[in-house]
Short mmCIF file of C-alpha atoms in Angstrom, two decimals:
data_model
loop_
_atom_site.label_atom_id
_atom_site.label_comp_id
_atom_site.label_asym_id
_atom_site.label_seq_id
_atom_site.Cartn_x
_atom_site.Cartn_y
_atom_site.Cartn_z
CA MET G 1 -38.78 2.24 2.29
CA LYS G 2 -37.44 -1.27 3.06
CA HIS G 3 -34.14 -0.34 1.73
CA TRP G 4 -33.93 2.82 3.83
CA LEU G 5 -34.84 0.73 6.96
CA ALA G 6 -32.23 -1.98 6.23
CA LYS G 7 -29.46 0.83 5.88
CA ARG G 8 -30.69 2.32 9.15
CA ILE G 9 -30.61 -1.05 10.94
CA LEU G 10 -27.07 -1.66 9.50
CA ALA G 11 -25.89 1.72 10.63
CA ALA G 12 -27.18 1.13 14.01
CA SER G 13 -25.58 -2.22 14.18
CA LEU G 14 -22.17 -0.80 13.06
CA SER G 15 -22.27 1.94 15.58
CA ALA G 16 -22.95 -0.40 18.22
CA ALA G 17 -20.08 -2.65 17.28
CA LEU G 18 -17.82 0.46 17.16
CA LEU G 19 -19.03 1.72 20.58
CA LEU G 20 -18.04 -1.63 21.96
CA GLY G 21 -14.57 -1.28 20.59
CA GLY G 22 -15.19 -3.85 17.69
CA ALA G 23 -15.36 -6.75 20.33
CA ALA G 24 -18.46 -8.40 18.69
CA ALA G 25 -19.06 -10.32 15.51
CA TRP G 26 -20.65 -8.38 12.56
CA PRO G 27 -24.42 -9.07 13.21
CA ASP G 28 -26.38 -10.34 10.41
CA THR G 29 -29.00 -7.66 10.11
CA SER G 30 -30.44 -8.36 6.44
CA SER G 31 -33.22 -10.90 5.65
CA ALA G 32 -33.13 -13.19 2.75
CA ASP G 33 -35.03 -10.76 0.47
CA GLU G 34 -32.91 -7.88 1.54
CA ALA G 35 -29.58 -9.59 0.68
CA ALA G 36 -27.39 -8.11 -1.96
CA PRO G 37 -28.15 -9.75 -5.45
CA ARG G 38 -25.39 -12.16 -6.48
CA THR G 39 -26.38 -12.53 -10.29
CA SER G 40 -22.88 -11.11 -11.29
CA THR G 41 -20.82 -12.34 -8.33
CA ARG G 42 -18.10 -14.82 -9.16
CA GLU G 43 -17.39 -17.59 -6.63
CA VAL G 44 -14.66 -20.25 -6.98
CA VAL G 45 -14.34 -23.20 -4.72
CA PHE G 46 -11.34 -25.26 -4.46
CA ASP G 47 -11.71 -28.78 -2.98
CA ILE G 48 -8.25 -29.70 -1.98
CA ASP G 49 -8.81 -33.35 -1.19
CA ARG G 50 -10.61 -33.93 -4.45
CA GLY G 51 -8.53 -31.85 -6.43
CA SER G 52 -11.58 -30.30 -8.04
CA VAL G 53 -12.80 -26.70 -8.72
CA SER G 54 -16.23 -25.25 -9.12
CA VAL G 55 -17.03 -21.86 -10.47
CA ASN G 56 -20.44 -20.54 -9.44
CA GLY G 57 -21.32 -24.24 -8.69
CA ARG G 58 -20.08 -25.62 -12.07
CA ALA G 59 -16.97 -27.43 -13.09
CA PRO G 60 -14.69 -25.34 -15.35
CA ALA G 61 -13.35 -26.56 -18.57
CA THR G 62 -9.89 -27.14 -17.15
CA THR G 63 -8.78 -27.82 -13.76
CA TYR G 64 -5.18 -26.98 -12.76
CA PRO G 65 -3.09 -28.14 -9.91
CA MET G 66 -3.53 -27.18 -6.35
CA THR G 67 -1.91 -27.94 -2.98
CA ILE G 68 -1.68 -26.96 0.77
CA HIS G 69 1.95 -25.91 1.99
CA ASN G 70 2.62 -24.62 5.66
CA GLY G 71 -1.12 -24.00 5.98
CA ARG G 72 -1.68 -21.99 2.82
CA VAL G 73 -3.56 -22.82 -0.22
CA TYR G 74 -1.64 -22.64 -3.47
CA VAL G 75 -3.32 -22.77 -6.94
CA ALA G 76 -2.24 -22.13 -10.60
CA ALA G 77 -2.73 -18.48 -11.29
CA ARG G 78 -4.51 -19.25 -14.60
CA GLN G 79 -7.42 -20.82 -12.68
CA LEU G 80 -8.34 -17.61 -10.98
CA ALA G 81 -7.32 -15.60 -14.04
CA GLU G 82 -9.93 -17.56 -16.23
CA ALA G 83 -12.63 -17.24 -13.48
CA PHE G 84 -12.24 -13.50 -12.54
CA GLY G 85 -11.11 -12.17 -15.91
CA PHE G 86 -7.46 -11.34 -15.07
CA THR G 87 -4.69 -11.39 -17.54
CA ALA G 88 -2.24 -14.20 -16.94
CA GLU G 89 1.17 -14.30 -18.82
CA TYR G 90 4.19 -16.57 -18.46
CA ASP G 91 7.49 -16.60 -20.15
CA PRO G 92 9.18 -19.89 -19.92
CA LYS G 93 12.57 -18.72 -20.96
CA SER G 94 12.69 -15.91 -18.07
CA TYR G 95 10.40 -17.81 -15.64
CA ASP G 96 8.47 -14.61 -15.32
CA ALA G 97 4.75 -14.81 -14.46
CA VAL G 98 2.48 -11.85 -14.54
CA LEU G 99 -1.03 -11.74 -13.19
CA ARG G 100 -2.96 -8.46 -13.73
CA ASN G 101 -6.28 -6.62 -13.54
CA ASP G 102 -7.05 -2.87 -13.87
CA GLU G 103 -5.65 -1.97 -10.51
CA THR G 104 -2.89 -4.53 -9.58
CA ARG G 105 -0.06 -6.20 -11.27
CA ILE G 106 1.58 -9.29 -9.56
CA HIS G 107 4.95 -10.22 -11.03
CA VAL G 108 6.77 -13.33 -9.89
CA ASN G 109 10.07 -14.65 -11.17
CA GLN G 110 10.33 -18.44 -10.51
CA GLY G 111 13.83 -18.85 -11.24
CA ALA G 112 15.06 -15.94 -8.81
CA MET G 113 12.14 -16.68 -6.39
CA GLN G 114 11.30 -12.92 -6.29
CA ALA G 115 8.00 -11.18 -6.35
CA TRP G 116 6.78 -7.66 -6.90
CA VAL G 117 3.21 -6.30 -6.54
CA ASN G 118 2.41 -2.97 -8.40
CA ASP G 119 6.39 -2.84 -8.84
CA MET G 120 6.99 -3.01 -5.10
CA PRO G 121 8.89 -5.96 -3.73
CA ALA G 122 6.79 -8.69 -2.06
CA PRO G 123 8.31 -11.74 -0.10
CA PHE G 124 8.31 -14.86 -2.56
CA ASP G 125 7.85 -16.95 0.44
CA GLY G 126 4.16 -17.19 1.15
CA LEU G 127 3.10 -15.84 -2.23
CA GLY G 128 4.80 -18.35 -4.71
CA LEU G 129 5.54 -21.99 -4.47
CA VAL G 130 7.36 -24.16 -7.03
CA LYS G 131 5.99 -27.66 -7.04
CA ASP G 132 6.88 -30.35 -9.58
CA GLY G 133 8.45 -27.53 -11.73
CA ARG G 134 5.29 -25.50 -11.80
CA LEU G 135 4.78 -22.08 -10.21
CA LEU G 136 1.68 -22.05 -7.96
CA LEU G 137 0.42 -18.84 -6.09
CA SER G 138 -1.18 -18.40 -2.72
CA ILE G 139 -4.85 -17.77 -3.01
CA ARG G 140 -4.68 -15.58 0.13
CA ALA G 141 -2.11 -13.35 -1.35
CA ILE G 142 -3.81 -13.20 -4.76
CA ALA G 143 -7.13 -12.43 -3.26
CA ASP G 144 -5.73 -9.66 -1.06
CA TYR G 145 -3.88 -8.03 -3.84
CA MET G 146 -6.50 -8.18 -6.35
CA GLY G 147 -9.35 -6.97 -3.91
CA LEU G 148 -11.14 -10.45 -3.54
CA TYR G 149 -12.81 -12.19 -0.78
CA VAL G 150 -11.05 -15.41 0.56
CA GLY G 151 -12.16 -17.93 3.04
CA TYR G 152 -10.97 -21.48 4.16
CA ASP G 153 -12.79 -24.39 5.78
CA PRO G 154 -10.10 -26.34 7.62
CA VAL G 155 -12.50 -29.29 8.18
CA ALA G 156 -13.77 -29.65 4.65
CA ARG G 157 -10.34 -28.43 3.34
CA LYS G 158 -12.26 -26.17 0.88
CA ALA G 159 -11.12 -22.62 -0.14
CA THR G 160 -13.44 -20.06 -1.53
CA VAL G 161 -12.26 -17.14 -3.44
CA ALA G 162 -15.08 -14.60 -4.52
CA ASP G 163 -15.81 -11.05 -5.50
CA PRO G 164 -15.92 -8.69 -2.56
CA GLU G 165 -19.62 -8.37 -2.80
CA PHE G 166 -19.88 -12.09 -1.77
CA PRO G 167 -21.84 -12.09 1.54
CA PHE G 168 -19.73 -12.94 4.51
CA ALA G 169 -19.33 -12.03 8.22
CA LYS G 170 -15.96 -12.14 10.04
CA PRO G 171 -15.76 -12.47 13.88
CA VAL G 172 -13.46 -9.97 15.50
CA ASN G 173 -10.78 -11.18 17.79
CA PRO G 174 -11.34 -9.41 21.15
CA ALA G 175 -7.61 -9.19 21.54
CA GLU G 176 -7.62 -6.96 18.49
CA PRO G 177 -10.46 -4.61 19.10
CA ASN G 178 -9.51 -2.03 16.43
CA PHE G 179 -10.04 -4.57 13.76
CA VAL G 180 -13.66 -4.00 12.29
CA PRO G 181 -15.13 -6.55 10.05
CA ILE G 182 -16.32 -5.05 6.70
CA ASP G 183 -19.13 -6.80 4.95
CA PHE G 184 -18.76 -5.60 1.32
CA ALA G 185 -22.26 -6.89 0.48
CA ARG G 186 -23.58 -4.07 2.62
CA TYR G 187 -20.63 -1.73 2.72
CA GLY G 188 -21.30 -0.56 -0.82
CA ALA G 189 -24.68 0.73 0.14
CA TYR G 190 -23.04 3.35 2.19
CA PRO G 191 -22.84 6.64 0.20
CA LEU G 192 -19.48 7.76 -1.21
CA VAL G 193 -19.43 11.35 -0.29
CA ALA G 194 -17.50 13.99 -2.19
CA ALA G 195 -14.25 15.45 -0.73
CA THR G 196 -12.86 18.42 -2.69
CA ALA G 197 -9.26 17.59 -3.62
CA THR G 198 -6.70 20.31 -4.06
CA PRO G 199 -3.01 19.64 -4.88
CA ASP G 200 -1.09 21.99 -2.47
CA ALA G 201 0.98 24.20 -4.94
CA SER G 202 3.07 25.31 -1.87
CA SER G 203 4.01 21.73 -1.00
CA ARG G 204 7.60 20.29 -1.25
CA THR G 205 9.01 18.92 -4.42
CA LEU G 206 9.03 15.18 -4.34
CA LEU G 207 12.18 13.17 -5.03
CA PHE G 208 11.03 9.47 -5.35
CA SER G 209 14.00 6.91 -5.50
CA ASP G 210 12.83 3.45 -6.20
CA SER G 211 14.55 2.43 -9.37
CA PRO G 212 16.43 -0.02 -9.32
CA GLU G 213 14.38 -0.98 -6.33
CA THR G 214 16.54 -4.06 -5.96
CA PHE G 215 19.96 -3.03 -6.82
CA ARG G 216 22.46 -5.67 -8.22
CA GLU G 217 25.35 -3.32 -8.67
CA PHE G 218 26.83 -0.36 -6.86
CA GLY G 219 26.34 3.24 -8.23
CA VAL G 220 24.08 6.15 -8.12
CA LEU G 221 20.40 5.11 -7.76
CA TYR G 222 18.96 8.57 -8.27
CA ARG G 223 20.06 12.30 -8.69
CA ASP G 224 18.59 15.83 -8.98
CA GLU G 225 19.16 19.43 -7.84
CA VAL G 226 17.33 20.93 -5.01
CA ASP G 227 17.03 24.60 -4.10
CA GLY G 228 14.34 25.10 -1.38
CA ASP G 229 11.75 22.76 0.00
CA ALA G 230 11.92 19.15 -0.91
CA ARG G 231 10.99 15.64 0.25
CA LEU G 232 13.16 12.64 -0.31
CA PHE G 233 11.51 9.20 -0.40
CA LEU G 234 13.82 6.40 -0.90
CA THR G 235 13.07 2.71 -0.87
CA HIS G 236 15.60 0.14 -2.07
CA VAL G 237 16.51 -3.52 -1.40
CA ASN G 238 20.08 -4.99 -1.30
CA GLY G 239 20.23 -7.51 -4.24
CA MET G 240 23.96 -8.07 -3.82
CA LYS G 241 25.34 -11.29 -2.33
CA ALA G 242 27.42 -9.26 0.20
CA ALA G 243 26.68 -6.58 2.51
CA ALA G 244 25.81 -3.12 1.17
CA THR G 245 24.71 0.21 2.42
CA VAL G 246 22.38 2.94 0.87
CA GLY G 247 23.14 6.51 1.36
CA TRP G 248 22.13 10.12 0.58
CA LEU G 249 24.76 12.77 -0.41
CA ALA G 250 24.65 16.43 -0.89
CA THR G 251 27.20 18.09 -3.10
CA ASN G 252 27.52 21.94 -3.24
CA GLU G 253 28.99 23.06 -6.60
CA SER G 254 28.70 26.83 -5.75
CA ASP G 255 31.18 29.13 -4.22
CA ALA G 256 28.98 29.85 -1.02
CA PRO G 257 27.97 27.58 1.95
CA VAL G 258 24.58 26.03 1.79
CA THR G 259 22.63 25.11 4.82
CA VAL G 260 20.26 21.96 4.75
CA ALA G 261 17.42 22.20 7.39
CA PHE G 262 15.79 18.89 8.40
CA THR G 263 12.20 19.60 9.28
CA ARG G 264 10.58 16.17 9.39
CA GLN G 265 11.87 12.60 8.92
CA GLY G 266 10.98 8.91 9.02
CA VAL G 267 13.60 6.25 9.10
CA ALA G 268 12.98 2.52 9.39
CA ALA G 269 15.52 -0.05 10.42
CA ARG G 270 16.78 -2.60 7.85
CA SER G 271 14.22 -5.34 7.44
CA LYS G 272 13.03 -8.05 5.00
CA ASP G 273 9.48 -7.27 6.04
CA TYR G 274 8.92 -4.36 3.54
CA ALA G 275 5.44 -3.63 4.70
CA LYS G 276 6.21 -3.27 8.18
CA GLN G 277 9.23 -1.19 7.41
CA GLY G 278 6.99 1.20 5.43
CA ARG G 279 4.63 1.49 8.35
CA GLU G 280 7.45 2.32 10.82
CA ALA G 281 8.86 4.98 8.50
CA LEU G 282 5.48 6.67 7.71
CA ALA G 283 4.57 6.57 11.58
CA ALA G 284 7.90 8.28 12.50
CA TRP G 285 7.40 10.76 9.77
CA LEU G 286 3.88 11.54 10.91
CA ALA G 287 5.11 12.02 14.45
CA GLY G 288 7.42 14.89 13.29
CA GLY G 289 10.46 16.08 15.23
CA ALA G 290 14.09 15.08 14.72
CA GLU G 291 14.91 18.63 13.36
CA ASP G 292 18.54 19.17 12.44
CA ARG G 293 20.71 21.49 10.40
CA ARG G 294 23.80 20.79 8.19
CA THR G 295 26.13 23.03 6.35
CA VAL G 296 27.67 22.07 3.13
CA GLY G 297 30.77 24.04 2.13
CA PRO G 298 31.71 25.20 -1.40
CA GLY G 299 32.86 22.41 -3.40
CA GLU G 300 32.02 19.88 -0.55
CA THR G 301 30.28 16.50 -0.50
CA VAL G 302 28.38 15.62 2.82
CA VAL G 303 26.76 12.43 3.81
CA LEU G 304 23.31 13.33 4.96
CA TYR G 305 22.11 9.79 5.64
CA ARG G 306 23.59 6.32 5.41
CA THR G 307 21.94 2.91 6.35
CA GLU G 308 23.58 0.43 8.58
CA PRO G 309 25.06 -2.43 6.71
CA LEU G 310 22.44 -4.21 4.61
CA SER G 311 22.45 -8.11 4.46
CA PRO G 312 21.27 -9.63 1.27
CA MET G 313 17.62 -8.81 0.36
CA ASP G 314 17.48 -6.28 3.26
CA GLY G 315 15.38 -3.21 2.53
CA ALA G 316 16.31 0.36 3.26
CA HIS G 317 13.55 2.91 3.69
CA ALA G 318 13.40 6.58 4.80
CA VAL G 319 11.50 9.77 4.16
CA PHE G 320 13.04 13.22 4.77
CA ASP G 321 11.65 16.69 4.53
CA VAL G 322 14.38 19.29 4.10
CA THR G 323 14.79 22.96 3.10
CA THR G 324 17.97 24.31 1.56
CA ASP G 325 18.99 27.97 1.17
CA GLY G 326 20.83 27.29 -1.97
CA ALA G 327 21.25 24.82 -4.69
CA LEU G 328 22.57 21.39 -3.77
CA ARG G 329 22.99 18.11 -5.88
CA PHE G 330 21.30 15.20 -4.04
CA ASP G 331 22.53 11.68 -4.84
CA VAL G 332 21.07 8.42 -3.66
CA VAL G 333 23.72 5.81 -3.87
CA ALA G 334 24.35 2.06 -3.30
CA ALA G 335 27.86 1.20 -2.04
CA PRO G 336 29.76 -1.59 -0.33
CA ALA G 337 29.27 -1.40 3.44
CA SER G 338 33.06 -1.23 3.97
CA GLU G 339 33.75 1.78 1.77
CA PRO G 340 33.51 5.49 2.38
CA LEU G 341 30.08 6.51 0.93
CA ALA G 342 31.29 9.66 -0.84
CA VAL G 343 33.35 7.72 -3.36
CA ALA G 344 29.94 6.46 -4.62
CA ARG G 345 28.88 9.85 -6.12
CA SER G 346 31.47 9.46 -8.81
CA THR G 347 30.37 5.86 -9.87
CA PRO G 348 28.09 5.19 -12.87
CA PHE G 349 24.34 5.16 -12.61
CA ALA G 350 22.88 1.84 -11.56
CA ALA G 351 20.67 0.45 -14.21
CA ARG G 352 17.06 1.06 -13.43
CA ASP G 353 14.38 -1.47 -13.43
CA ILE G 354 10.59 -1.63 -13.87
CA HIS G 355 10.01 0.36 -10.70
CA ASP G 356 9.26 4.04 -10.61
CA ARG G 357 11.50 7.04 -9.78
CA GLY G 358 11.36 10.65 -10.59
CA THR G 359 10.88 14.25 -9.32
CA PHE G 360 7.41 15.44 -8.80
CA PRO G 361 6.01 18.88 -8.23
CA VAL G 362 3.40 17.91 -5.65
CA SER G 363 3.80 16.03 -2.43
CA GLU G 364 0.76 16.92 -0.61
CA ILE G 365 -3.02 16.94 -1.38
CA ARG G 366 -5.69 18.57 0.67
CA LEU G 367 -9.13 17.04 1.01
CA THR G 368 -12.14 18.82 2.49
CA ALA G 369 -15.49 17.60 3.34
CA ASP G 370 -18.40 18.89 5.31
CA ALA G 371 -20.32 16.21 7.28
CA ALA G 372 -23.34 18.67 7.74
CA GLU G 373 -24.06 18.04 4.05
CA TRP G 374 -24.18 14.25 4.48
CA GLU G 375 -27.51 12.17 5.08
CA PRO G 376 -28.12 12.58 9.02
CA GLY G 377 -27.27 9.40 10.80
CA GLU G 378 -25.82 7.60 7.85
CA PRO G 379 -22.27 6.09 7.59
CA ALA G 380 -20.27 7.84 4.80
CA ARG G 381 -17.22 6.77 2.86
CA ILE G 382 -14.39 9.12 1.62
CA ARG G 383 -12.06 7.59 -0.87
CA ILE G 384 -8.33 8.31 -0.88
CA GLY G 385 -7.17 7.46 -4.43
CA ALA G 386 -8.96 6.17 -7.30
CA VAL G 387 -10.33 2.85 -8.40
CA GLY G 388 -10.55 1.67 -12.01
CA SER G 389 -7.39 3.21 -13.33
CA LEU G 390 -3.74 2.64 -12.62
CA SER G 391 -2.84 5.98 -14.13
CA GLY G 392 -5.66 8.54 -13.87
CA HIS G 393 -4.77 9.65 -10.12
CA TYR G 394 -1.14 9.44 -9.67
CA ALA G 395 1.38 12.10 -9.82
CA VAL G 396 3.33 12.85 -12.90
CA GLY G 397 6.84 14.33 -13.10
CA THR G 398 10.26 13.85 -14.72
CA ASP G 399 12.97 11.41 -14.30
CA ALA G 400 15.67 13.68 -13.50
CA VAL G 401 18.49 11.23 -14.64
CA THR G 402 17.19 10.62 -18.06
CA GLY G 403 14.80 13.65 -18.49
CA GLU G 404 11.96 11.32 -19.50
CA PRO G 405 8.43 11.57 -18.19
CA ALA G 406 7.72 9.84 -14.97
CA GLN G 407 4.62 8.68 -13.00
CA ASN G 408 4.56 7.74 -9.25
CA PHE G 409 2.10 4.73 -9.33
CA GLY G 410 0.65 4.66 -5.91
CA ASN G 411 1.50 8.12 -4.88
CA TYR G 412 4.33 7.07 -2.58
CA GLY G 413 5.61 10.03 -0.64
CA VAL G 414 2.39 11.93 -1.22
CA ILE G 415 0.55 12.89 1.94
CA TYR G 416 -3.22 13.55 2.04
CA ARG G 417 -4.51 16.01 4.53
CA LEU G 418 -8.14 15.38 5.10
CA LYS G 419 -10.25 17.83 7.09
CA ILE G 420 -13.89 17.12 7.88
CA GLU G 421 -16.07 19.90 9.00
CA SER G 422 -18.83 19.19 11.58
CA PRO G 423 -18.03 15.59 12.18
CA GLY G 424 -20.54 15.08 14.97
CA LYS G 425 -20.01 12.09 17.30
CA ALA G 426 -18.45 9.46 15.05
CA ALA G 427 -15.99 6.57 14.66
CA PHE G 428 -13.55 6.61 11.81
CA VAL G 429 -12.50 3.39 10.13
CA LEU G 430 -9.63 2.87 7.52
CA VAL G 431 -10.77 0.39 4.88
CA PRO G 432 -8.24 -0.87 2.16
CA LEU G 433 -9.87 -1.65 -1.12
CA ARG G 434 -6.92 -3.28 -2.96
CA GLY G 435 -4.39 -5.52 -1.37
CA LEU G 436 -2.34 -5.34 1.85
CA TYR G 437 -2.34 -2.11 3.80
CA MET G 438 -0.05 -1.88 6.88
CA GLY G 439 0.58 1.78 7.60
CA ALA G 440 -0.15 4.78 9.85
CA VAL G 441 -2.50 7.65 10.13
CA LYS G 442 -2.36 10.93 12.09
CA PHE G 443 -5.85 11.42 13.75
CA ASP G 444 -6.48 14.89 15.18
CA GLY G 445 -2.72 14.97 16.46
CA ASP G 446 -2.38 11.42 17.37
CA VAL G 447 -0.39 9.01 15.22
CA VAL G 448 -2.19 5.57 14.97
CA LYS G 449 -0.25 2.43 13.51
CA THR G 450 -2.48 -0.23 11.75
CA ASP G 451 -1.75 -3.88 11.82
CA ALA G 452 -1.75 -5.64 8.46
CA LEU G 453 -5.15 -5.27 7.02
CA HIS G 454 -6.63 -7.27 4.07
CA VAL G 455 -9.87 -7.10 2.03
CA GLY G 456 -12.78 -7.41 4.44
CA GLU G 457 -10.86 -5.90 7.33
CA GLY G 458 -10.96 -2.25 8.69
CA TYR G 459 -9.03 -0.57 11.31
CA ALA G 460 -10.68 1.97 13.86
CA ILE G 461 -8.36 4.97 13.72
CA GLY G 462 -10.31 7.40 16.05
CA ARG G 463 -13.47 8.99 17.32
CA THR G 464 -15.01 12.37 17.74
CA SER G 465 -17.17 13.32 20.83
CA GLY G 466 -19.39 15.67 18.93
CA ALA G 467 -17.85 18.84 20.36
CA GLU G 468 -15.35 19.28 17.62
CA ALA G 469 -15.89 21.81 14.95
CA SER G 470 -13.63 19.82 12.58
CA VAL G 471 -11.26 16.83 12.64
CA GLU G 472 -8.16 16.59 10.51
CA LEU G 473 -6.33 13.35 9.38
CA GLU G 474 -2.98 12.97 7.61
CA LEU G 475 -2.81 9.74 5.48
CA GLY G 476 -0.55 8.28 2.80
CA ALA G 477 0.50 5.00 1.13
CA ALA G 478 3.30 3.32 3.11
CA SER G 479 5.99 1.76 1.22
CA GLY G 480 5.09 -1.94 0.75
CA SER G 481 1.32 -1.15 0.95
CA PHE G 482 -1.27 -0.24 -1.66
CA MET G 483 -3.79 2.35 -2.48
CA PRO G 484 -6.66 3.04 -2.67
CA PHE G 485 -8.34 2.98 0.62
CA GLU G 486 -11.41 4.65 2.20
CA VAL G 487 -12.16 6.38 5.50
CA LEU G 488 -15.42 5.10 6.79
CA VAL G 489 -17.22 7.74 9.00
CA VAL G 490 -19.83 6.10 11.19
CA PRO G 491 -22.26 8.20 13.39
CA LEU G 492 -22.33 7.20 17.05
CA PRO G 493 -25.43 7.66 19.28
#
């Protein structure tokens, strides 16, 4: 009975916070004997001034270096790896450092000062720091990407990293009322409700071009033939020392004209902020519009898309939904900014890297849930993506260039269409579970952009009045952001 009452009090408190637009701090509604048990919770405290570390209140066998730089705390990755059971690897010859757990892989190259998270590029600045020849990593970045809680006391100059179940409360900035503090000590008590997932067999074929993600030579980045409905998701970074461009070519090798109908597209401007770039492209795609038609004559090659000139390390990102009335060969190419793009289709394939690419049969997944089957008055969680496996949830297909099997880790380019029947009067909150999320959601016809979210932060994406028979959401992993995440449905009075 006490557990039931505590959950009801918590639900009422969260409802009140959402009714107020999230402008209040998360209330402490639990008594000491109702607090979540912490017998298995790991907590690491870094005392910067003393150069000491404690793990669950005890000194570890080895203490590694730490420092503060530009307001960020940097520590040796091995310190956190030993405390939280991560795998830490370092190759002194290549200067490659890899930190991984079951869901996340952080790869940093100290020599090139480049970083990748789950094979997606991440800014080295703010993630890694080389001090006295040693590579240190930001605890904020590690905690976000690994799904941990992180806090910092600027007076005591102590930083805390802990399991997400670590009890904490975050005040909400009144200037950012969509941010909702998520207390994972209590969040896990909300039921994870079932949503029936059905891959849409009628969805478009997905062409995913992301390898080499950072191209260091010009050439063809990906190629496949399309006849019918397709979605092209391209994301690349100019790794050349000079200006370059990324483009998309269509070649008609038949003896009859072929028409390409653009039905939906999202194009982001060149940027070194890859997460923001991913959000802008996803938001534009969700908004729809920008329909167009192009005809490709027999034996002709047509440039369907070309970026503006990309400076070194500028990213290029775009998503296109198209329908062709005949077979066309699609090429994604990288070329010098000063040369005609069509020349690039006859260049060799650029060497692929560790990132993913491929052609996948499914680009949309439908999820359905009925709130009438949930416990009345209780918040409920709907998970988008799986936790506990890097491979069990993600789309499988074929690398059309090599013919080898391919997997789309992160399901980039895959859209989830979630329909909730009988939602009642409720607030809906997007809650990331692993690492940075900066994306967009279409909520009952309206596109909502999120700001950068970290573990312990949710984002209010919409509400229902109680009169709706159902509510529909479109969600997906934006380029530069990470799955899985959840939709928290909170009943409102």
